[in-house]
Coordinates of C-alpha atoms in Angstrom, one line a residue:
M585 CA -15.9 -17.9 -3.3
V586 CA -12.5 -17.0 -4.8
N587 CA -13.6 -18.0 -8.3
L588 CA -16.7 -15.8 -7.9
T589 CA -14.5 -12.9 -6.8
I590 CA -12.3 -13.3 -9.8
Q591 CA -15.2 -13.4 -12.1
L592 CA -16.6 -10.2 -10.6
L593 CA -13.2 -8.5 -10.9
R594 CA -13.1 -9.5 -14.6
L595 CA -16.6 -8.2 -15.1
A596 CA -15.8 -5.0 -13.4
T597 CA -12.7 -4.6 -15.6
L598 CA -14.9 -5.0 -18.8
L599 CA -17.3 -2.4 -17.5
L600 CA -14.5 0.1 -16.6
K601 CA -13.3 -0.1 -20.2
V602 CA -16.6 1.6 -21.4
L603 CA -17.8 3.6 -18.4
P604 CA -16.6 7.2 -17.9
L605 CA -14.5 7.8 -14.8
K606 CA -17.1 9.9 -13.0
L607 CA -19.7 7.2 -13.3
S608 CA -17.2 4.5 -12.4
D609 CA -16.3 6.5 -9.2
K610 CA -20.0 7.0 -8.3
I611 CA -20.7 3.3 -8.6
A612 CA -17.6 2.4 -6.7
G613 CA -18.5 4.8 -3.9
R614 CA -21.9 3.2 -3.6
I615 CA -20.3 -0.3 -3.5
G616 CA -17.9 0.9 -0.8
I617 CA -20.7 2.1 1.4
I618 CA -22.7 -1.1 0.9
C619 CA -19.6 -3.1 1.8
H620 CA -19.2 -1.0 4.9
F621 CA -22.6 -2.1 6.1
L622 CA -22.5 -5.8 4.9
L623 CA -18.9 -6.8 5.7
K624 CA -19.2 -6.7 9.5
K625 CA -15.9 -8.4 10.4
R626 CA -14.0 -6.2 8.0
R627 CA -15.7 -3.1 9.4
E628 CA -14.8 -4.2 12.9
Y629 CA -11.1 -4.6 11.9
I630 CA -11.1 -1.1 10.4
L631 CA -12.8 0.3 13.5
K632 CA -10.2 -1.4 15.7
N633 CA -7.5 0.3 13.7
L634 CA -9.1 3.6 14.2
Y635 CA -9.5 3.1 17.9
H636 CA -5.8 2.7 18.2
I637 CA -5.1 5.8 16.0
F638 CA -7.6 8.1 17.7
P639 CA -8.1 6.9 21.3
E640 CA -9.3 10.5 22.1
Y641 CA -12.4 10.0 19.9
R642 CA -15.1 9.2 22.4
Q643 CA -18.0 9.2 20.0
K644 CA -18.3 6.0 18.0
S645 CA -20.1 7.9 15.2
M646 CA -16.9 9.8 14.4
L647 CA -14.9 6.6 13.9
D648 CA -17.8 4.9 12.0
E649 CA -17.8 7.8 9.5
L650 CA -14.0 7.4 9.0
A651 CA -14.6 3.6 8.5
K652 CA -17.3 4.3 5.9
R653 CA -14.9 6.7 4.1
T654 CA -12.2 4.0 4.2
F655 CA -14.4 1.5 2.4
K656 CA -15.4 4.1 -0.1
N657 CA -11.8 5.2 -0.8
F658 CA -10.7 1.5 -1.1
A659 CA -13.3 1.0 -3.8
L660 CA -12.1 4.1 -5.7
C661 CA -8.5 2.7 -5.6
M662 CA -9.7 -0.6 -6.8
V663 CA -11.2 1.2 -9.9
D664 CA -7.7 2.4 -10.7
F665 CA -6.0 -0.9 -9.9
L666 CA -8.3 -2.7 -12.4
K667 CA -7.7 -0.1 -15.0
L668 CA -4.0 -0.8 -14.8
G669 CA -4.7 -3.8 -16.9
F670 CA -5.6 -1.8 -20.0
I671 CA -5.0 2.0 -19.8
E672 CA -2.0 3.6 -21.5
K673 CA 1.1 4.5 -19.6
E674 CA 0.5 8.2 -20.4
R675 CA -2.8 8.1 -18.6
I676 CA -1.3 6.5 -15.5
I677 CA 1.4 9.2 -15.4
E678 CA -0.9 12.1 -15.9
G679 CA -3.0 11.0 -12.9
V680 CA -0.2 11.6 -10.4
K681 CA 1.2 14.7 -8.8
P682 CA 4.8 13.6 -7.8
V683 CA 6.7 15.2 -5.0
N684 CA 10.5 14.8 -4.8
L685 CA 10.9 11.8 -7.1
E686 CA 14.5 12.8 -7.5
N687 CA 15.1 11.1 -4.1
L688 CA 14.6 7.7 -5.9
A689 CA 17.3 8.6 -8.4
K690 CA 19.5 9.7 -5.5
A691 CA 19.1 6.3 -3.8
L692 CA 20.1 4.6 -7.0
S693 CA 23.2 6.8 -7.4
Y694 CA 24.9 4.8 -4.6
R695 CA 24.9 1.8 -7.0
R696 CA 23.8 -0.8 -4.4
G697 CA 20.0 -0.9 -5.0
G698 CA 17.6 0.6 -2.6
I699 CA 14.4 0.0 -0.5
L700 CA 11.2 2.0 -1.1
L701 CA 9.7 1.7 2.3
T702 CA 5.9 2.0 2.1
L703 CA 2.6 0.8 3.6
H704 CA -0.9 -0.3 2.8
I705 CA -2.1 3.3 2.3
G706 CA -3.7 4.8 -0.7
N707 CA -2.9 2.9 -3.9
W708 CA 0.4 1.1 -3.5
D709 CA -0.1 -0.9 -6.7
Y710 CA -0.7 2.2 -8.8
A711 CA 2.4 3.7 -7.2
G712 CA 4.6 0.8 -8.4
A713 CA 3.0 0.9 -11.9
Y714 CA 3.6 4.6 -12.1
L715 CA 7.2 4.5 -11.1
A716 CA 7.9 1.7 -13.6
A717 CA 6.0 3.7 -16.3
I718 CA 8.3 6.7 -15.9
G719 CA 11.4 4.6 -16.1
F720 CA 12.5 3.5 -12.6
P721 CA 13.7 -0.1 -12.3
M722 CA 11.1 -1.3 -9.8
L723 CA 10.7 -4.5 -7.9
A724 CA 8.0 -5.2 -5.3
L725 CA 7.3 -7.9 -2.6
V726 CA 3.7 -9.0 -2.8
E727 CA 1.4 -11.2 -0.8
E728 CA 0.8 -14.7 -2.2
T729 CA -2.9 -15.5 -2.7
E730 CA -4.9 -18.1 -4.5
P731 CA -3.1 -18.9 -7.8
E732 CA -5.8 -17.6 -10.2
M733 CA -6.2 -14.4 -8.1
F734 CA -2.4 -14.0 -7.9
K735 CA -2.1 -14.4 -11.7
L736 CA -4.7 -11.7 -12.3
Y737 CA -3.1 -9.2 -9.8
T738 CA 0.4 -9.9 -11.2
K739 CA -0.7 -9.1 -14.7
N740 CA -2.0 -5.7 -13.7
R741 CA 1.0 -5.0 -11.4
E742 CA 3.7 -5.9 -14.0
R743 CA 2.1 -4.4 -17.1
T744 CA 4.2 -1.2 -17.1
G745 CA 7.5 -2.9 -16.2
L746 CA 7.3 -3.5 -12.4
R747 CA 8.6 -7.0 -11.5
T748 CA 7.0 -8.7 -8.5
Y749 CA 8.3 -11.3 -6.1
P750 CA 6.1 -13.3 -3.6
V751 CA 7.1 -12.8 0.0
S752 CA 8.3 -16.5 0.1
K753 CA 11.0 -15.5 -2.4
S754 CA 12.0 -12.2 -0.7
A755 CA 15.7 -13.3 -0.6
F756 CA 15.8 -13.3 -4.4
A757 CA 14.1 -9.9 -4.5
F758 CA 16.8 -8.4 -2.3
I759 CA 19.6 -10.0 -4.4
D760 CA 18.0 -8.7 -7.6
A761 CA 17.8 -5.2 -6.2
M762 CA 21.4 -5.1 -5.0
K763 CA 22.9 -6.9 -8.0
N764 CA 21.1 -4.9 -10.6
N765 CA 20.7 -1.6 -8.8
R766 CA 16.9 -1.6 -8.6
I767 CA 14.4 -0.2 -6.2
L768 CA 12.6 -2.8 -4.1
A769 CA 9.2 -1.7 -2.7
V770 CA 8.4 -3.2 0.6
L771 CA 5.0 -2.8 2.3
A772 CA 6.1 -3.2 5.9
D773 CA 3.1 -2.3 8.0
R774 CA 1.9 -5.9 7.9
D775 CA 3.8 -9.1 8.7
I776 CA 2.5 -11.7 6.3
T777 CA 4.6 -14.4 7.9
K778 CA 3.4 -13.7 11.4
S779 CA 7.0 -14.3 12.6
G780 CA 8.3 -10.8 12.8
P781 CA 9.1 -8.8 15.9
V782 CA 6.4 -7.0 17.9
V783 CA 6.7 -3.2 18.1
N784 CA 4.7 -0.4 19.8
F785 CA 2.3 1.1 17.2
F786 CA 0.0 3.9 18.1
K787 CA -1.7 2.7 21.3
G788 CA -1.2 -0.9 20.6
K789 CA 1.3 -3.5 19.3
R790 CA 1.8 -4.9 15.8
R791 CA 4.3 -7.2 14.1
I792 CA 6.6 -5.9 11.4
P793 CA 8.3 -8.0 8.7
Y794 CA 11.0 -10.4 9.9
N795 CA 14.6 -9.6 9.1
L796 CA 13.8 -6.4 7.0
A797 CA 15.8 -4.2 9.4
E798 CA 18.7 -6.7 9.6
I799 CA 19.1 -6.7 5.8
V800 CA 18.9 -2.9 5.5
V801 CA 21.6 -2.5 8.2
K802 CA 23.9 -5.4 7.2
K803 CA 23.9 -4.5 3.5
N804 CA 23.9 -0.7 4.1
L805 CA 21.0 -0.1 1.8
P806 CA 19.6 3.3 1.1
V807 CA 16.0 3.6 2.3
V808 CA 13.5 6.0 0.9
F809 CA 10.1 6.3 2.5
G810 CA 7.2 7.0 0.1
Y811 CA 3.5 6.5 -0.5
M812 CA 0.8 7.4 -3.0
V813 CA -2.7 8.5 -1.8
L814 CA -5.9 9.9 -3.3
N815 CA -5.1 13.5 -3.6
P816 CA -7.1 15.6 -1.1
S817 CA -6.7 18.7 -3.3
K818 CA -8.2 16.8 -6.2
D819 CA -6.1 18.6 -8.8
T820 CA -4.8 15.2 -9.8
R821 CA -6.1 11.7 -9.0
Y822 CA -3.1 10.8 -6.8
L823 CA -0.4 12.5 -4.7
G824 CA 2.9 10.7 -4.7
I825 CA 5.5 11.5 -2.0
V826 CA 9.1 10.3 -1.8
E827 CA 11.4 11.4 1.0
P828 CA 15.2 11.6 0.9
P829 CA 17.3 8.4 1.2
A830 CA 18.5 7.4 4.6
F831 CA 21.0 4.9 5.9
F832 CA 20.9 3.0 9.3
N833 CA 23.6 1.7 11.6
E834 CA 21.3 -0.2 14.0
V835 CA 18.2 -2.4 13.7
D836 CA 16.4 -0.5 16.4
E837 CA 17.2 2.8 14.7
F838 CA 15.5 1.6 11.4
N839 CA 12.5 0.2 13.2
R840 CA 11.9 3.4 15.1
F841 CA 12.2 5.4 11.9
M842 CA 9.8 3.1 10.1
V843 CA 7.1 3.1 12.9
K844 CA 7.4 6.9 13.2
K845 CA 6.9 7.4 9.4
F846 CA 4.0 4.9 9.3
E847 CA 2.2 6.6 12.3
E848 CA 2.6 10.1 10.9
T849 CA 1.3 9.0 7.5
I850 CA -1.6 7.0 8.8
K851 CA -2.7 9.8 11.1
R852 CA -2.7 12.2 8.1
Y853 CA -4.7 9.8 5.9
P854 CA -6.6 7.5 8.3
D855 CA -9.4 6.8 5.8
Q856 CA -6.8 5.5 3.3
W857 CA -5.1 2.9 5.5
F858 CA -6.5 -0.3 3.9
V859 CA -5.7 -3.0 6.4
F860 CA -8.7 -5.2 6.7
Q861 CA -7.0 -8.0 8.8
P862 CA -7.0 -8.5 12.6
E863 CA -3.3 -7.9 13.2
W864 CA -3.1 -6.1 16.5
V865 CA -1.2 -8.1 19.1
D866 CA -3.1 -8.5 22.4

């Protein structure tokens, strides 16, 4: 199944090299809608996410429409992720409307590295490639998958200068960031290891990454919260937001900050929160 997926991704990449963007988006949108109907378990996971975000929505049809848009938006973001393997840096850059990027430079001005705190919303891979393309020294923690898939994804992610570390080597990533004054992007709305602490999240509970808060506090690292989403105004493909750097004295203080930022952003863009895994703690 994995090999088939890889072959399909490679075929899609070849097609994207020749298809115009409007046609690519149209095809991707149709594929997203088809996946919404066919991938029943994934659809249920998305609906469960939405139940926790919008408990006031009594009509299932409203949540189902949001779920359908989630699949469609994910397909659009996959178009751009696959294009990272071959498009010029200039085209990556021109597709983004940045807001307050100077906050990343401010974080680096402390000369101790920094954390870009983000989540699985919009196109996080495109965000990393974009920031590297415009010259920021970027690192990212990434999920480890089947080797051939991991190799394909790594090639696209690192093409503009971003360097990735698998989660199993997170200690090396933090050392690299601090020693060489780089920004380490951490997607912290999922706990890949399943060993992190449980926190209240919307109307449920989820796990957050183990030891992230402890490292931030102990090493006194500046943290900037940021994300990149499909731009609702459509004047550019993406909207990239970076908030001012913050420091934290206590673990609970950081965790409260993180959950608050995640909840606010997810509620603003619920159909771009791409978490297709069953990660609510019962």
